[in-house]
mmCIF file of C-alpha atoms in Angstrom:
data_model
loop_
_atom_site.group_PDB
_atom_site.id
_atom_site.type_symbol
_atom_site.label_atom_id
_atom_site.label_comp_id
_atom_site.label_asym_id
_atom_site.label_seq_id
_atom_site.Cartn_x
_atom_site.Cartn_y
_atom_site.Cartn_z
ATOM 1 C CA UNK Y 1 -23.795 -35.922 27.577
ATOM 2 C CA UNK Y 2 -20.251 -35.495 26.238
ATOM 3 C CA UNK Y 3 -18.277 -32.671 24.972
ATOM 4 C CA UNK Y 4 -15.787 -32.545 22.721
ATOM 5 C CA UNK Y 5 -13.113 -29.181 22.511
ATOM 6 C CA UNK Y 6 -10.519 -28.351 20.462
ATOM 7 C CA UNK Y 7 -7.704 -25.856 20.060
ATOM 8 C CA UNK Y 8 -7.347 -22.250 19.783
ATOM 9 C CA UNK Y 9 -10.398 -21.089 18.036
ATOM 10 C CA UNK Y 10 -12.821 -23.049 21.408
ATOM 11 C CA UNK Y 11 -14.824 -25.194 18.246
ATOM 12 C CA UNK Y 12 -17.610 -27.457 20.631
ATOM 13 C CA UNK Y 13 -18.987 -30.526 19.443
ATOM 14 C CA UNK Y 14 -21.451 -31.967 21.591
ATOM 15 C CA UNK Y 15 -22.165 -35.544 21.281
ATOM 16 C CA UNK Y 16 -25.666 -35.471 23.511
ATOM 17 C CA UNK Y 17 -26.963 -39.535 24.324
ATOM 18 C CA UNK Y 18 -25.184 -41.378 22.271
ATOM 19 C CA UNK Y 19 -24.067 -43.994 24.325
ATOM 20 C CA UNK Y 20 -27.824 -44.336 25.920
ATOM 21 C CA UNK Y 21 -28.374 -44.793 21.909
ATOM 22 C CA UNK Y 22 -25.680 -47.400 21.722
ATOM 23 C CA UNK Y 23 -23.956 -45.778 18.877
ATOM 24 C CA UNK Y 24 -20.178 -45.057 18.909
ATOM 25 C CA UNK Y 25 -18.919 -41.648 18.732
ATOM 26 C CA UNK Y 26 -15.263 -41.136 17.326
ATOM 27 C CA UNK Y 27 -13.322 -38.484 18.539
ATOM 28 C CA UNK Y 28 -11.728 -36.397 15.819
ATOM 29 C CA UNK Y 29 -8.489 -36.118 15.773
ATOM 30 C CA UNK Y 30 -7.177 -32.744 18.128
ATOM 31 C CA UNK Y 31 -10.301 -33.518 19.981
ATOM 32 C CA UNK Y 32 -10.621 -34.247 23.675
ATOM 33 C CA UNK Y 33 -13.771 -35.793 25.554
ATOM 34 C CA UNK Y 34 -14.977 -34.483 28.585
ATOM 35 C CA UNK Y 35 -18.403 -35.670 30.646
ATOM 36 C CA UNK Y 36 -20.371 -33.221 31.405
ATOM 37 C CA UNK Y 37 -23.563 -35.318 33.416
ATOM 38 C CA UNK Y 38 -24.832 -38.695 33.272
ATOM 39 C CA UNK Y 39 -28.260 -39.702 34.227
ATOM 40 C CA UNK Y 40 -30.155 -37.913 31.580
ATOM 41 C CA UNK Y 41 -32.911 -39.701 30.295
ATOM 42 C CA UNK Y 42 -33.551 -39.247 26.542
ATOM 43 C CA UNK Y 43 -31.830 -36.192 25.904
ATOM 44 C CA UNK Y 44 -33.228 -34.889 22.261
ATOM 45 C CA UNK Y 45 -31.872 -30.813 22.517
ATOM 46 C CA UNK Y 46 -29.832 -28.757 24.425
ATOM 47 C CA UNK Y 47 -28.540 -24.842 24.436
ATOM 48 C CA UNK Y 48 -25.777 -22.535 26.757
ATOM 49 C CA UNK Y 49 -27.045 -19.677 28.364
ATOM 50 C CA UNK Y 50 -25.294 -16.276 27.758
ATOM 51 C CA UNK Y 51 -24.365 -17.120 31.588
ATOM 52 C CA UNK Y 52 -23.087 -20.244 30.965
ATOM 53 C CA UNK Y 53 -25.678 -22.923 31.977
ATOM 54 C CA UNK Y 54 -26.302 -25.537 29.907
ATOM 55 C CA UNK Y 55 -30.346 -26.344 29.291
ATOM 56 C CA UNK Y 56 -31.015 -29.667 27.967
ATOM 57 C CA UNK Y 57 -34.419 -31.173 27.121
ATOM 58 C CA UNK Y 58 -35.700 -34.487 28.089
ATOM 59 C CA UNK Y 59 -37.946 -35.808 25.389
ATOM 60 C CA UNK Y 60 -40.269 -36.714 28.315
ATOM 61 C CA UNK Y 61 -40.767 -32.966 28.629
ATOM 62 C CA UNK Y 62 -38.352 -31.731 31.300
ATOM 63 C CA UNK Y 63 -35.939 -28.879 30.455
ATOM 64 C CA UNK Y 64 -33.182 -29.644 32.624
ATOM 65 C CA UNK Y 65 -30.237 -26.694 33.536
ATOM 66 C CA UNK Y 66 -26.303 -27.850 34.088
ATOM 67 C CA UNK Y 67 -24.698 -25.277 36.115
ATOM 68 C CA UNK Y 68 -21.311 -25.067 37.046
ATOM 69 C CA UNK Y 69 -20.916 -28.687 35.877
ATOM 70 C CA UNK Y 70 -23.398 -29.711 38.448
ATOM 71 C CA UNK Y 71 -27.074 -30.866 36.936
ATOM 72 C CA UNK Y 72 -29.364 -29.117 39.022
ATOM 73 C CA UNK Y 73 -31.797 -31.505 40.634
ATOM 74 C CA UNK Y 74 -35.010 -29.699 39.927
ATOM 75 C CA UNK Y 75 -35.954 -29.534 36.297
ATOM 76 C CA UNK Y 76 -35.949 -26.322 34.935
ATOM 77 C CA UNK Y 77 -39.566 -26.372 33.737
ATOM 78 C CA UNK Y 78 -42.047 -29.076 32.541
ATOM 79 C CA UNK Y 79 -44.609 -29.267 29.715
ATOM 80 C CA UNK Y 80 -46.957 -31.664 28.734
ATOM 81 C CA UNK Y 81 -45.823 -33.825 25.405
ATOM 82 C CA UNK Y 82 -46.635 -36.488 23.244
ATOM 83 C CA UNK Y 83 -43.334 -38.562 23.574
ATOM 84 C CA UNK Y 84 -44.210 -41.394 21.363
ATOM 85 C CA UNK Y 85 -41.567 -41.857 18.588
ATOM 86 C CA UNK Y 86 -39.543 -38.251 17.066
ATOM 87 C CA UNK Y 87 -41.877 -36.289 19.486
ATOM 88 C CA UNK Y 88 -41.159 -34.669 22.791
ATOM 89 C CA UNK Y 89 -39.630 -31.902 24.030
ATOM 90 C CA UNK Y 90 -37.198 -31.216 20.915
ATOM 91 C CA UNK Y 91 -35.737 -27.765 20.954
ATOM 92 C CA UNK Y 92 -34.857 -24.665 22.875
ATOM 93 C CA UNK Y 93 -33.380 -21.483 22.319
ATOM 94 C CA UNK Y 94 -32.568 -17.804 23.998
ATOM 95 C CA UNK Y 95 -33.858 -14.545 23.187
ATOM 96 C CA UNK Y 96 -30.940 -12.437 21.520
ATOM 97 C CA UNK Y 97 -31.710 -9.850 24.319
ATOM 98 C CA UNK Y 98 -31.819 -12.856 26.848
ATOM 99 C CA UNK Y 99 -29.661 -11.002 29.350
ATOM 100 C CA UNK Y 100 -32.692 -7.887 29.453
ATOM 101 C CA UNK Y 101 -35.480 -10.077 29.222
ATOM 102 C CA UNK Y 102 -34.545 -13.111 30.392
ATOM 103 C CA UNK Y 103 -36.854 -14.997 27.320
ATOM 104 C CA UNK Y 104 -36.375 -18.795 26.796
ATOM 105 C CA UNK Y 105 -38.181 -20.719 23.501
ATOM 106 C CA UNK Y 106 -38.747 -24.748 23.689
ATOM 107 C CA UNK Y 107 -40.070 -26.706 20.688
ATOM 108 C CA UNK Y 108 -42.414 -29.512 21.484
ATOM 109 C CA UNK Y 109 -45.147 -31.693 20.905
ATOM 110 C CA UNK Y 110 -48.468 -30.426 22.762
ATOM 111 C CA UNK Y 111 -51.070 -32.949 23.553
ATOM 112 C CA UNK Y 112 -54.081 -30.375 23.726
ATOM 113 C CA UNK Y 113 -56.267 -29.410 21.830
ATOM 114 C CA UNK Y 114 -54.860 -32.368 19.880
ATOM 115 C CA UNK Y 115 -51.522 -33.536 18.924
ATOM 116 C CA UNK Y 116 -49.282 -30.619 17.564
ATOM 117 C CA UNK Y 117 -46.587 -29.335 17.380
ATOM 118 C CA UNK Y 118 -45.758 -25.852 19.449
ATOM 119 C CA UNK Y 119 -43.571 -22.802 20.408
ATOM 120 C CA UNK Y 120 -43.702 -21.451 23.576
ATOM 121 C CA UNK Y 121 -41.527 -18.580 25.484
ATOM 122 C CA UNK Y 122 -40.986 -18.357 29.113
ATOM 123 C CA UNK Y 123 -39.114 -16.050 31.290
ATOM 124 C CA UNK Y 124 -36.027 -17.355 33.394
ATOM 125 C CA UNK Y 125 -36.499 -16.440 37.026
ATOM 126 C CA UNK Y 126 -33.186 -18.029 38.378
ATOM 127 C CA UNK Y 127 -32.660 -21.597 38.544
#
C-alpha cells in the first residue's frame, strides 16, 4: 500500500496494490510516496477510522486494521466470499456517528444462500 501527500491543504492519494498488479504508479508532481505496509495480499478497498486506523480489505475476505503504521497481525474480521474474478471483499465504510456507535459496513460477495452480493454492519470492539 502506498500513500501519496501533498502540501498545505493534506490532499491523500492512495495508490493501494499496484505494484502486486505490476502497474506503474507516477507520482504527481508536489507529491511524495510513503509505504505504509507490505505483505497485503490482494488488497481491493480500504477506509481511515475517525481514530486514525487504516482498515483495508483482502479480497480473500479479511478486513485487515493498520494502526500506528504497524499492520496488526490479527485480521480485523473475516467473512465468507466468492473471490473468483471482481468478487471478494470489496468495500467498507464507517457509520457517521462511528465514534457513539462504533458501526463498521463491508461490501462483499456472500456465498450462501447462493452467490450475491451483500451489506453487512458490525460493531468495532477494539482491535
Amino acid at each position: 500500500m502506498r500513500a501519496f501527500f501533498t502540501g498545505a491543504f493534506g490532499l491523500l492519494l492512495v495508490a493501494v496494490g499496484l505494484q502486486d498488479r505490476g502497474i506503474a504508479a507516477a507520482i504527481p508532481s508536489g507529491f511524495t510516496e510513503t509505504q505504509i505496509v507490505s505483505g497485503l495480499a490482494s488488497p481491493t478497498a480500504m477506509a481511515f477510522a475517525p481514530d486514525g486506523r487504516i482498515f483495508v480489505c483482502l479480497q480473500g475476505g479479511q478486513l485487515r486494521v493498520v494502526k500506528d503504521g504497524v499492520l496488526l497481525s490479527q485480521p480485523f474480521l473475516t467473512v465468507s466470499v466468492d473471490s473468483s474474478g471482481e468478487r471478494g471483499l470489496l468495500g467498507i465504510a464507517f457509520d457517521p456517528n462511528f465514534a457513539s456507535n462504533q458501526y463498521i459496513y463491508v461490501y462483499y460477495t456472500a456465498t450462501s444462500p447462493g452467490t450475491h452480493n451483500r451489506i453487512s454492519r458490525f460493531t468495532a470492539s477494539g482491535d
